[in-house]
Coordinates of C-alpha atoms in Angstrom, one line a residue:
M1 CA -2.4 23.3 35.4
S2 CA -4.7 20.3 34.7
P3 CA -4.0 16.9 36.1
A4 CA -1.0 15.4 34.4
P5 CA -2.0 13.3 31.4
L6 CA -0.6 9.8 31.1
L7 CA 1.4 8.7 28.0
T8 CA 1.9 5.0 27.4
V9 CA 5.1 4.0 25.7
L10 CA 4.5 0.4 25.0
V11 CA 7.1 -2.1 23.8
V12 CA 7.0 -5.9 23.4
T13 CA 10.5 -7.2 23.3
A14 CA 11.6 -10.9 23.6
L15 CA 13.8 -11.7 26.5
L16 CA 17.3 -12.8 25.5
P17 CA 18.9 -16.0 26.8
G18 CA 22.5 -16.1 28.1
A19 CA 24.5 -14.2 30.6
R20 CA 22.9 -11.9 33.2
A21 CA 22.2 -8.6 31.6
L22 CA 20.3 -5.5 32.7
Q23 CA 16.6 -5.0 32.0
C24 CA 15.6 -1.5 31.0
Q25 CA 12.5 0.5 30.4
K26 CA 12.0 0.8 26.6
G27 CA 10.1 3.0 24.2
S28 CA 10.1 6.2 22.2
I29 CA 7.5 8.8 21.4
E30 CA 7.3 12.4 20.0
T31 CA 4.1 14.4 20.7
V32 CA 2.9 18.0 20.5
R33 CA 0.8 19.0 23.5
D34 CA -0.8 22.2 24.9
A35 CA 1.5 23.7 27.5
L36 CA -1.3 23.6 30.0
E37 CA -1.2 19.8 30.0
L38 CA 2.2 19.8 31.6
P39 CA 3.5 18.0 33.6
L40 CA 3.1 14.8 31.5
N41 CA 3.5 11.3 33.0
W42 CA 4.1 8.1 31.1
T43 CA 4.6 4.4 31.4
A44 CA 7.0 2.3 29.3
G45 CA 7.6 -1.2 28.1
Q46 CA 10.8 -3.1 28.7
E47 CA 13.7 -4.9 27.0
T48 CA 16.7 -7.1 28.0
C49 CA 20.0 -5.5 27.1
V50 CA 23.1 -7.1 25.6
E51 CA 25.6 -7.9 28.4
G52 CA 27.5 -4.8 29.4
Q53 CA 24.9 -2.3 28.2
G54 CA 23.3 0.2 30.5
C55 CA 19.9 1.8 30.7
Q56 CA 19.3 5.3 29.3
D57 CA 16.7 8.1 29.5
T58 CA 16.6 10.9 27.0
L59 CA 13.9 13.6 27.3
M60 CA 13.6 16.9 25.5
I61 CA 10.9 19.6 25.5
I62 CA 10.6 22.6 23.2
E63 CA 8.2 25.2 24.6
N64 CA 6.6 27.5 22.0
G65 CA 4.0 29.8 23.3
H66 CA 1.0 27.8 24.1
Q67 CA 2.4 24.5 22.7
V68 CA 5.2 22.0 23.7
N69 CA 6.9 19.4 21.6
V70 CA 7.9 16.4 23.8
V71 CA 10.4 13.7 22.9
I72 CA 10.9 10.7 25.2
I73 CA 13.4 7.9 24.5
K74 CA 14.1 5.0 26.8
G75 CA 16.1 1.8 26.3
C76 CA 19.5 0.1 26.4
T77 CA 22.8 1.8 25.4
A78 CA 26.5 1.0 25.2
A79 CA 27.3 4.6 26.4
E80 CA 29.1 5.1 29.7
D81 CA 27.2 5.9 32.8
Q82 CA 26.1 9.5 33.2
E83 CA 24.5 11.1 36.2
A84 CA 21.1 12.6 35.5
Q85 CA 21.7 15.9 33.8
V86 CA 19.3 18.8 32.9
T87 CA 20.5 21.2 30.2
R88 CA 18.8 24.5 29.3
H89 CA 19.8 24.9 25.7
R90 CA 17.7 28.1 25.3
A91 CA 15.7 29.7 28.1
G92 CA 12.3 31.2 27.7
P93 CA 10.1 33.1 27.6
G94 CA 9.3 32.6 23.9
L95 CA 10.9 29.6 22.3
S96 CA 12.8 27.4 24.8
V97 CA 14.6 24.1 24.7
I98 CA 15.4 21.9 27.7
S99 CA 16.7 18.4 27.9
Y100 CA 17.4 15.6 30.4
H101 CA 19.8 12.6 29.9
H102 CA 20.7 9.7 32.2
V103 CA 22.7 6.5 31.7
C104 CA 22.9 3.9 34.5
R105 CA 23.8 0.4 35.3
Q106 CA 23.2 0.0 39.1
A107 CA 19.9 -1.9 38.8
D108 CA 17.3 -3.2 36.4
F109 CA 14.9 -0.5 35.2
C110 CA 17.2 2.3 36.6
N111 CA 16.1 4.5 33.7
A112 CA 12.9 5.1 35.6
V113 CA 12.1 8.8 34.8
S114 CA 8.4 8.9 34.2
T115 CA 7.4 12.6 34.2
T116 CA 8.4 15.9 32.7
K117 CA 8.9 17.1 36.2
A118 CA 12.4 15.8 35.9
L119 CA 13.2 18.9 33.8
G120 CA 12.1 21.4 36.5
D121 CA 10.1 24.4 35.7
L122 CA 9.8 25.8 32.2
S123 CA 9.5 29.5 31.3
T124 CA 7.6 31.9 33.5
T125 CA 4.8 34.2 32.5
T126 CA 5.9 37.7 31.2
A127 CA 4.3 40.9 30.2
P128 CA 3.1 40.9 26.6
G129 CA 4.8 43.0 24.0
T130 CA 3.7 44.4 20.7
L131 CA 5.3 41.9 18.3
R132 CA 3.1 39.1 16.9
C133 CA 4.6 35.9 15.4
P134 CA 3.1 32.8 13.9
V135 CA 3.5 29.8 16.3
C136 CA 3.8 26.3 14.8
F137 CA 5.1 22.8 15.2
S138 CA 4.8 20.8 12.0
R139 CA 6.5 17.4 11.3
G140 CA 7.5 16.8 7.6
Q141 CA 5.4 19.7 6.2
P142 CA 5.8 23.5 6.0
C143 CA 3.9 25.4 8.7
P144 CA 0.5 26.6 7.2
E145 CA 0.5 30.2 5.9
D146 CA -2.4 30.9 8.3
S147 CA -0.5 29.6 11.4
R148 CA -2.1 31.0 14.6
E149 CA -0.2 34.2 15.7
H150 CA 1.0 34.7 19.2
I151 CA 1.8 37.9 21.1
C152 CA 5.5 37.7 22.0
P153 CA 6.8 38.7 25.4
A154 CA 7.8 42.3 26.0
G155 CA 11.1 43.3 24.3
Y156 CA 11.0 40.5 21.8
T157 CA 11.9 41.7 18.2
H158 CA 12.2 38.6 16.1
C159 CA 10.0 35.9 14.6
Y160 CA 11.8 32.5 14.3
D161 CA 11.3 30.2 11.3
G162 CA 13.5 27.1 11.3
V163 CA 13.7 23.3 10.8
L164 CA 15.0 21.0 13.5
K165 CA 16.2 17.5 12.6
L166 CA 16.1 14.9 15.4
R167 CA 17.7 11.5 14.6
G168 CA 18.3 8.5 16.9
G169 CA 16.7 6.2 19.5
G170 CA 13.7 5.5 17.3
I171 CA 13.0 9.2 16.6
F172 CA 13.4 10.3 13.0
S173 CA 11.7 13.7 12.9
T174 CA 12.0 16.8 10.7
L175 CA 10.2 19.5 12.8
R176 CA 9.3 22.9 11.3
V177 CA 9.2 25.5 14.0
Q178 CA 7.8 29.1 14.1
G179 CA 7.8 31.2 17.2
C180 CA 9.2 34.3 19.1
L181 CA 12.8 35.1 19.9
P182 CA 14.3 38.2 21.6
R183 CA 16.9 38.7 18.7
P184 CA 17.7 37.3 15.3
G185 CA 19.4 33.9 15.2
C186 CA 19.4 30.3 14.3
N187 CA 20.8 28.6 17.4
L188 CA 18.0 27.1 19.5
F189 CA 20.3 24.2 20.6
N190 CA 23.1 26.6 21.6
G191 CA 25.7 24.7 19.7
T192 CA 24.6 21.2 21.0
Q193 CA 24.8 18.5 18.3
T194 CA 23.8 15.5 20.4
I195 CA 21.1 15.2 23.1
G196 CA 21.3 11.8 24.8
V197 CA 20.9 9.2 22.1
M198 CA 19.7 11.8 19.5
D199 CA 21.7 13.8 16.9
V200 CA 20.1 17.2 16.6
S201 CA 20.7 19.9 13.9
E202 CA 19.0 23.1 12.8
S203 CA 18.5 25.2 9.7
C204 CA 16.7 28.5 9.1
G205 CA 15.5 30.6 6.2
P206 CA 13.5 29.9 3.0
R207 CA 13.4 26.3 1.7
S208 CA 13.7 25.6 -2.0
D209 CA 11.0 23.3 -3.5
A210 CA 13.9 21.1 -4.7
Q211 CA 15.0 20.3 -1.1
P212 CA 15.7 16.6 -1.0
L213 CA 13.2 14.4 0.7
E214 CA 14.0 12.2 3.7
C215 CA 12.7 8.7 3.5
Q216 CA 12.4 5.6 5.8
K217 CA 15.2 3.3 4.7
G218 CA 16.0 -0.5 4.9
T219 CA 15.5 -4.1 3.8
L220 CA 14.2 -7.1 5.5
E221 CA 13.6 -10.8 4.7
I222 CA 12.1 -13.0 7.3
V223 CA 10.1 -16.2 7.8
K224 CA 7.5 -16.4 10.5
G225 CA 4.8 -18.6 11.7
I226 CA 1.4 -17.5 10.5
S227 CA 0.1 -17.2 14.0
E228 CA 2.8 -14.4 14.6
L229 CA 1.1 -12.0 12.1
P230 CA 0.5 -9.2 11.9
L231 CA 4.1 -8.1 12.1
R232 CA 5.3 -4.5 12.9
W233 CA 8.7 -2.9 12.4
T234 CA 10.8 0.3 12.8
T235 CA 13.4 1.5 10.3
G236 CA 16.3 3.8 9.7
H237 CA 16.3 6.8 7.3
Q238 CA 18.2 8.3 4.4
T239 CA 18.3 11.7 2.6
C240 CA 17.4 11.3 -1.1
E241 CA 18.9 12.9 -4.1
A242 CA 17.1 15.9 -5.5
G243 CA 13.9 14.9 -7.3
E244 CA 13.8 11.4 -5.8
G245 CA 10.7 10.1 -3.9
C246 CA 10.2 7.6 -1.1
Q247 CA 9.1 4.0 -1.8
D248 CA 7.6 1.1 0.1
T249 CA 7.7 -2.4 -1.4
L250 CA 6.4 -5.4 0.6
M251 CA 5.7 -8.9 -0.6
I252 CA 4.2 -11.8 1.5
V253 CA 4.2 -15.4 0.4
E254 CA 1.9 -17.5 2.5
N255 CA 2.5 -21.2 2.7
G256 CA 0.5 -23.4 5.0
P257 CA 1.7 -22.6 8.6
Q258 CA 4.5 -20.2 7.4
V259 CA 4.8 -16.8 5.8
Y260 CA 7.8 -15.3 4.0
L261 CA 8.1 -11.5 4.0
A262 CA 10.4 -9.4 1.8
L263 CA 10.4 -5.6 2.5
S264 CA 12.3 -2.7 0.9
K265 CA 12.1 1.0 1.9
G266 CA 14.1 3.9 0.6
C267 CA 14.5 6.5 -2.1
T268 CA 13.6 6.0 -5.7
A269 CA 13.6 7.9 -9.0
A270 CA 10.3 6.2 -10.0
Q271 CA 7.2 8.2 -10.6
D272 CA 4.6 8.7 -7.8
Q273 CA 2.3 5.7 -7.3
E274 CA -0.7 5.5 -5.0
A275 CA -0.5 2.7 -2.4
S276 CA -1.5 -0.5 -4.3
V277 CA -2.2 -4.0 -3.0
M278 CA -2.0 -6.8 -5.6
E279 CA -3.1 -10.4 -5.0
H280 CA -0.9 -12.4 -7.4
R281 CA -2.2 -15.8 -6.2
L282 CA -5.0 -16.3 -3.8
G283 CA -5.0 -19.1 -1.2
P284 CA -5.7 -21.4 0.4
G285 CA -2.4 -23.2 -0.1
L286 CA 0.3 -21.1 -1.6
S287 CA -0.6 -17.4 -2.0
V288 CA 1.3 -14.2 -3.0
V289 CA 0.3 -10.7 -2.2
S290 CA 2.2 -7.4 -2.5
Y291 CA 2.1 -3.7 -1.6
S292 CA 3.9 -0.8 -3.4
L293 CA 3.9 2.9 -3.0
V294 CA 6.0 5.8 -4.3
C295 CA 5.4 9.3 -2.8
R296 CA 6.8 12.8 -2.6
H297 CA 4.2 14.7 -0.5
G298 CA 6.4 14.8 2.6
N299 CA 9.4 13.5 4.5
F300 CA 9.1 9.8 5.6
C301 CA 5.8 9.4 3.5
N302 CA 6.8 5.8 3.0
G303 CA 5.5 5.1 6.4
L304 CA 4.3 1.5 6.1
A305 CA 5.0 -0.1 9.5
S306 CA 3.1 -3.3 9.6
T307 CA 1.6 -6.1 7.4
V308 CA -2.0 -5.0 8.3
P309 CA -2.7 -3.2 5.0
L310 CA -2.3 -6.3 2.9
W311 CA -2.7 -9.4 5.0
A312 CA -5.7 -11.0 6.7
P313 CA -5.9 -14.3 8.5
P314 CA -6.7 -17.1 5.9
P315 CA -10.2 -18.5 6.1
D316 CA -10.7 -22.0 7.5
T317 CA -10.8 -24.7 4.9
A318 CA -11.7 -28.4 5.0
P319 CA -8.6 -30.6 4.9
G320 CA -8.1 -32.9 1.9
T321 CA -6.2 -36.1 1.4
L322 CA -3.1 -34.8 -0.4
R323 CA 0.1 -34.2 1.7
C324 CA 2.9 -32.0 0.4
P325 CA 6.2 -30.9 1.9
V326 CA 6.1 -27.2 3.0
C327 CA 9.4 -25.2 2.9
F328 CA 11.0 -21.8 2.5
S329 CA 14.8 -22.1 2.0
R330 CA 17.0 -19.3 0.8
G331 CA 20.1 -20.3 -1.2
Q332 CA 19.6 -24.1 -0.5
P333 CA 17.4 -26.9 -1.7
C334 CA 14.6 -27.7 0.7
P335 CA 15.6 -30.6 2.9
E336 CA 14.4 -34.1 1.8
D337 CA 12.6 -34.5 5.1
S338 CA 10.7 -31.2 4.9
R339 CA 7.6 -31.3 7.1
E340 CA 4.5 -32.4 5.2
H341 CA 1.3 -30.4 5.4
I342 CA -2.3 -31.6 4.7
C343 CA -3.5 -29.6 1.7
P344 CA -7.0 -28.1 1.4
A345 CA -9.8 -30.2 0.0
G346 CA -9.7 -30.5 -3.7
Y347 CA -5.9 -29.8 -4.1
T348 CA -4.1 -32.1 -6.4
H349 CA -0.6 -30.8 -6.8
C350 CA 2.6 -30.3 -4.8
Y351 CA 4.5 -27.2 -5.9
D352 CA 8.4 -27.2 -6.0
G353 CA 9.8 -24.0 -7.4
T354 CA 12.5 -21.2 -7.1
L355 CA 11.6 -17.5 -6.7
S356 CA 14.3 -14.9 -7.6
L357 CA 13.9 -11.4 -6.1
R358 CA 16.3 -8.7 -7.3
G359 CA 16.2 -5.0 -6.4
G360 CA 15.8 -2.5 -3.6
G361 CA 18.5 -4.1 -1.5
I362 CA 16.9 -7.6 -1.9
F363 CA 18.9 -10.2 -3.7
S364 CA 17.3 -13.5 -2.8
T365 CA 16.8 -16.9 -4.4
L366 CA 14.0 -18.6 -2.5
R367 CA 13.2 -22.3 -2.8
V368 CA 9.5 -23.0 -2.1
Q369 CA 7.5 -26.2 -1.6
G370 CA 3.8 -26.2 -0.9
C371 CA 0.2 -27.0 -2.1
L372 CA -1.5 -25.9 -5.3
P373 CA -5.0 -26.7 -6.7
R374 CA -3.5 -27.7 -10.1
P375 CA -0.1 -28.1 -11.8
G376 CA 1.6 -24.9 -12.8
C377 CA 4.6 -22.6 -12.3
N378 CA 3.0 -19.1 -12.1
L379 CA 2.8 -17.9 -8.5
F380 CA 3.3 -14.3 -9.6
N381 CA 0.5 -14.6 -12.2
G382 CA 2.7 -13.1 -14.9
T383 CA 4.0 -10.2 -12.8
Q384 CA 7.7 -9.4 -13.4
T385 CA 8.1 -6.3 -11.2
I386 CA 6.8 -5.7 -7.7
G387 CA 7.7 -2.2 -6.6
V388 CA 11.5 -1.9 -6.8
M389 CA 12.0 -5.6 -7.1
D390 CA 12.3 -7.7 -10.3
V391 CA 10.7 -11.1 -9.7
S392 CA 11.0 -14.4 -11.6
E393 CA 10.1 -18.1 -11.1
S394 CA 11.4 -21.5 -12.2
C395 CA 10.2 -25.0 -11.4
G396 CA 11.4 -28.5 -11.9
P397 CA 14.7 -30.4 -11.6
R398 CA 18.0 -28.4 -11.8
S399 CA 20.3 -30.7 -13.7
D400 CA 22.7 -27.9 -14.7
A401 CA 23.2 -26.4 -11.2
L402 CA 26.7 -25.7 -10.1
T403 CA 28.4 -27.3 -7.1
C404 CA 30.6 -24.9 -5.0
F405 CA 32.7 -25.2 -1.9
Q406 CA 30.8 -23.8 1.1
G407 CA 32.0 -22.4 4.4
V408 CA 32.4 -19.2 6.5
T409 CA 35.1 -17.9 8.8
L410 CA 35.1 -15.0 11.2
Q411 CA 38.4 -14.6 13.2
S412 CA 39.6 -11.9 15.5
G413 CA 43.3 -11.6 16.5
S414 CA 46.4 -10.0 15.2
G415 CA 49.0 -10.6 12.5
F416 CA 46.5 -11.5 9.8
N417 CA 48.3 -9.1 7.4
Q418 CA 51.6 -11.0 7.9
D419 CA 51.1 -14.7 7.9
P420 CA 48.6 -16.6 5.7
E421 CA 45.7 -18.3 7.4
D422 CA 44.0 -21.5 6.3
W423 CA 40.9 -20.8 4.1
S424 CA 39.9 -24.3 3.0
A425 CA 36.3 -25.5 3.1
N426 CA 35.2 -29.1 3.3
G427 CA 31.5 -28.4 2.8
K428 CA 29.9 -28.3 -0.7
Q429 CA 26.7 -26.6 -1.9
T430 CA 24.4 -27.1 -4.9
C431 CA 23.5 -23.6 -6.4
N432 CA 20.2 -22.4 -7.5
V433 CA 19.3 -21.3 -11.0
G434 CA 21.4 -18.2 -12.0
E435 CA 23.9 -18.6 -9.2
V436 CA 27.6 -19.1 -9.6
C437 CA 30.4 -19.9 -7.2
Q438 CA 31.9 -17.2 -5.0
E439 CA 34.6 -16.7 -2.4
T440 CA 35.1 -13.4 -0.5
L441 CA 37.8 -12.5 2.1
L442 CA 37.8 -9.2 4.1
L443 CA 40.6 -8.0 6.3
I444 CA 40.3 -5.1 8.8
D445 CA 43.5 -4.4 10.6
V446 CA 43.8 -1.5 13.2
G447 CA 47.3 -2.5 14.5
P448 CA 47.0 -4.4 17.8
S449 CA 43.9 -6.2 16.6
A450 CA 42.3 -7.3 13.4
I451 CA 39.3 -9.2 11.9
L452 CA 39.4 -11.7 9.1
A453 CA 36.0 -12.6 7.5
G454 CA 35.6 -15.1 4.7
S455 CA 32.8 -16.8 2.8
K456 CA 32.6 -19.5 0.2
G457 CA 29.5 -20.7 -1.5
C458 CA 26.9 -19.8 -4.1
G459 CA 25.9 -16.3 -5.0
V460 CA 24.6 -14.0 -7.7
A461 CA 27.4 -12.2 -9.5
R462 CA 26.7 -8.4 -9.9
G463 CA 28.6 -8.6 -13.2
Q464 CA 30.5 -11.1 -15.3
E465 CA 33.1 -13.6 -13.9
S466 CA 35.5 -11.6 -11.8
Q467 CA 38.5 -12.0 -9.5
G468 CA 40.6 -9.3 -7.7
V469 CA 42.0 -7.6 -4.6
S470 CA 40.7 -4.2 -3.5
I471 CA 42.4 -1.9 -1.0
H472 CA 39.6 0.2 0.5
S473 CA 41.7 2.0 3.2
R474 CA 45.4 1.8 3.5
P475 CA 48.2 2.9 5.9
P476 CA 49.1 5.3 7.4
G477 CA 45.5 4.7 8.6
I478 CA 43.4 1.6 9.2
L479 CA 43.9 -1.2 6.7
V480 CA 40.8 -2.5 5.0
A481 CA 41.4 -4.9 2.1
S482 CA 39.4 -7.6 0.3
Y483 CA 39.7 -10.4 -2.2
S484 CA 36.7 -11.7 -4.1
R485 CA 36.1 -14.1 -6.9
F486 CA 32.9 -15.1 -8.8
C487 CA 33.3 -18.1 -11.2
S488 CA 31.1 -20.5 -13.1
S489 CA 32.6 -23.9 -13.0
N490 CA 32.1 -26.6 -10.4
L491 CA 34.3 -26.1 -7.3
C492 CA 36.1 -23.2 -8.8
N493 CA 36.0 -21.2 -5.5
N494 CA 39.1 -23.2 -4.3
A495 CA 41.5 -20.7 -2.8
N496 CA 42.9 -22.5 0.3
S497 CA 44.7 -19.7 2.3
S498 CA 44.5 -15.9 2.8
S499 CA 47.7 -15.5 0.7
V500 CA 45.4 -14.6 -2.2
L501 CA 44.9 -11.4 -0.4
L502 CA 48.2 -10.9 1.5
S503 CA 50.3 -11.2 -1.7
S504 CA 48.9 -7.8 -2.8
L505 CA 49.6 -5.9 0.4
Q506 CA 52.7 -3.7 1.0
R507 CA 54.3 -3.9 4.4
A508 CA 56.6 -0.8 4.8
P509 CA 57.3 -0.2 8.4
P510 CA 55.5 3.1 9.5
V511 CA 57.4 6.1 10.8
P512 CA 55.8 7.1 14.2
G513 CA 54.1 10.5 14.5
D514 CA 52.6 12.7 17.2
V515 CA 49.0 11.5 17.2
Q516 CA 47.7 8.8 19.6
C517 CA 44.4 7.0 19.0
P518 CA 42.5 4.2 20.7
A519 CA 42.7 1.0 18.4
C520 CA 40.1 -1.7 18.5
V521 CA 38.0 -3.8 16.2
Q522 CA 35.2 -5.7 17.9
I523 CA 32.6 -8.2 16.8
F524 CA 29.1 -8.0 18.4
G525 CA 29.9 -5.3 20.9
S526 CA 31.3 -1.8 21.5
C527 CA 35.0 -0.9 21.9
S528 CA 35.8 -0.2 25.5
S529 CA 36.7 3.2 26.8
R530 CA 40.0 1.4 27.8
S531 CA 40.9 0.4 24.3
T532 CA 44.7 0.2 23.6
L533 CA 46.2 3.5 22.7
V534 CA 48.6 3.4 19.7
T535 CA 51.0 5.9 18.4
C536 CA 49.8 6.6 14.8
P537 CA 52.2 6.8 11.8
K538 CA 53.5 10.2 10.7
S539 CA 51.0 12.3 8.8
V540 CA 48.0 10.9 10.7
T541 CA 45.9 13.9 11.8
H542 CA 42.9 12.4 13.5
C543 CA 41.3 9.2 14.9
Y544 CA 38.5 7.1 13.4
R545 CA 35.5 5.7 15.2
G546 CA 32.8 3.9 13.4
N547 CA 30.7 0.8 12.8
F548 CA 30.3 -1.7 10.0
Q549 CA 27.2 -3.8 9.4
M550 CA 28.1 -6.8 7.2
F551 CA 25.6 -9.2 5.7
G552 CA 25.7 -11.9 3.1
G553 CA 27.5 -15.1 2.2
G554 CA 26.4 -16.8 5.4
L555 CA 27.6 -14.1 7.7
S556 CA 25.7 -11.2 9.4
S557 CA 27.8 -9.3 11.8
P558 CA 28.1 -5.8 13.4
L559 CA 31.7 -4.6 13.8
T560 CA 32.9 -1.6 15.9
I561 CA 36.2 -0.1 14.7
Q562 CA 38.6 2.5 16.2
G563 CA 42.0 3.5 15.0
C564 CA 44.3 5.9 13.2
M565 CA 42.8 7.6 10.1
A566 CA 44.7 8.6 6.9
P567 CA 44.9 12.3 6.2
N568 CA 42.0 14.0 4.4
S569 CA 39.8 10.9 4.9
A570 CA 36.7 10.4 7.0
S571 CA 35.4 7.1 5.6
L572 CA 37.1 3.7 5.4
L573 CA 34.9 2.5 2.6
N574 CA 34.2 5.7 0.6
R575 CA 30.5 4.8 0.2
I576 CA 31.3 1.3 -1.2
Q577 CA 28.4 -1.0 -0.1
N578 CA 29.3 -4.3 -1.8
I579 CA 32.5 -6.2 -1.1
G580 CA 32.3 -9.5 -3.0
I581 CA 29.3 -11.4 -1.6
F582 CA 29.1 -9.1 1.4
S583 CA 26.8 -6.1 1.7
V584 CA 28.6 -3.6 4.0
T585 CA 27.3 -0.4 5.4
E586 CA 29.5 2.1 7.4
S587 CA 28.5 4.6 9.9
F588 CA 31.2 6.8 11.5
E589 CA 31.8 9.9 13.5
N590 CA 32.6 12.8 11.3
K591 CA 34.7 15.2 13.3
E592 CA 33.3 18.2 11.4
A593 CA 29.7 17.3 10.7
K594 CA 29.2 15.1 13.8
K595 CA 26.7 13.0 11.9
A596 CA 26.6 9.3 11.0
K597 CA 26.0 8.0 7.5
N598 CA 22.7 6.2 6.7
F599 CA 22.3 2.7 7.8
Q600 CA 20.3 0.0 6.1
L601 CA 18.0 -2.4 8.0
N602 CA 18.9 -5.1 10.5
S603 CA 16.3 -8.0 10.5
A604 CA 15.5 -10.6 13.0
A605 CA 17.0 -14.0 12.5
L606 CA 15.2 -16.3 10.1
C607 CA 14.0 -19.8 10.8
A608 CA 16.5 -22.7 10.9
C609 CA 15.6 -23.8 7.3
L610 CA 17.4 -20.8 6.0
A611 CA 20.9 -22.2 6.5
P612 CA 23.7 -21.4 6.7
V613 CA 23.4 -17.9 8.0
W614 CA 21.0 -18.6 10.9
R615 CA 23.1 -21.5 12.1
L616 CA 25.4 -18.9 13.6
G617 CA 22.5 -17.3 15.4
L618 CA 23.2 -13.9 13.7
A619 CA 20.7 -11.2 12.8
L620 CA 20.2 -10.6 9.1
G621 CA 20.5 -7.3 7.2
V622 CA 22.0 -3.9 8.0
M623 CA 19.3 -1.7 9.5
S624 CA 17.6 -2.0 12.8
F625 CA 14.2 -3.7 12.8
S626 CA 12.2 -4.6 15.8
L627 CA 9.6 -7.4 15.6
P628 CA 7.3 -6.4 17.2
A629 CA 8.3 -2.8 17.2
N630 CA 7.8 0.1 19.6
L631 CA 4.0 0.4 19.8
I632 CA 3.0 3.9 20.9
S633 CA -0.4 4.9 22.3
L634 CA -1.2 8.2 23.9

């Protein structure tokens, strides 16, 4: 074979302050190579893990005649340590699948595998037979009808045609495969559903044109210094409804030394639209530019991964004499002592307005101050829709704005479903145009431990004024219950204890059954393998293990949950994604399907001016973004 080519798996990840934690090699890549290029070598970036996490290596090779599909994933993981393990899911010759997985904590960068030699030898040369089959690897597209044919090994009788789905660790791939097998079948993974940090699945046979698309999925809002652009990101994924397409919506507001970015990716019923860049207001000073796309030509066609297509560094301009405060603030007035910026020469007006963004998972009211060349309130230049977002603008004083109680609580403990907890808030908040007062309380109780999360403040009601208690999941399984109220008079969000929720809960003592489950609810971390075992109530048939991502109302928190599950149930939320002011997304282990539900995005923390959320040091959103993201070069 030829000398081993070198792959570079490059990642730039900020180091995290705090307790001593492992550093791990980090990166992900999927590539198709000629089999003669093996063995492959690579180098990786690095990241600092959350305390308690280990380092992992996941490597998979699919050999298919003269080609190989190589998947490499390296990074931090909460999984338990595992000795390096090589698994031959299907041995060659012909189509073969082999994988390597390793989890370690003994030292920094212990996930140090750097060559395909870790998998050992692949299939050996065999005598040619008489059967010819098309050989193909194709991501997101059908194999071409004129795929190159390959002479199969002697004794082979079947041409394979299937679709492999690889999900996890930064890999979101739908891989069409054609090749040689010794007998009919659709089981390349030999029953395996998880390889390291990846979920894998397989389907074979003809595919209807109506097969749903898969799209990149998530939302992000973030404020960055202009020197930090261009920004890059990675996203999650979702499977669309039949007929839906994939969409990208990105808006950037440039404001002196800062930029505000709003991004939405996902499925849409809108008609196809070529990638479009629109300059709503040109700088210098305040400028607004947007990008939108709707596509159906292939899975994950909404592949926008950076600000590069629509943003370029602003030209140098001569400074003028006018000074204006410069601010982005979500849900709050700009501070009176906002930092002033010298406007460009010829500029005569300080802008002070509110932008409302609604749609595609973005529900934001953004207060903006900056420089304009003339008076006006028209940053969007008359535009009312940007991609999947409705946008509007208002300027001037807000004499009719509501005042609401403001505060957040996030408690862990036990007994929250028995005795009322104090829920008063001393802080107050002046709302933006279109906002009302809200209060939301969420209780998750698994038995020996529980979480109580509450928020008071301003918010956008999704309907008319409302108040009520909802029981999302009830005993004999895990209890998930919430109280929410939206009201439109000053300081009307005035509930002072959790009794507004507890008064609606029934507390019949459970009759113990035969099933035991680990019970845990954990904020910012994973449940330990030594979680408390509880005897579940009678009629419980299985255990629940899942994650919530909760965002909104001043809180942004990941939760890990284990406990008893009510009969005939798999989900605690039953696809509900809004609980009062909170946006909540659930992923869980499905005992039958062994798949997790789609996540939304998880953004980086915004600047300090976006109080109160960032005061807690919490990441925004509910789908995993990296800024900068994994940068791959071959």
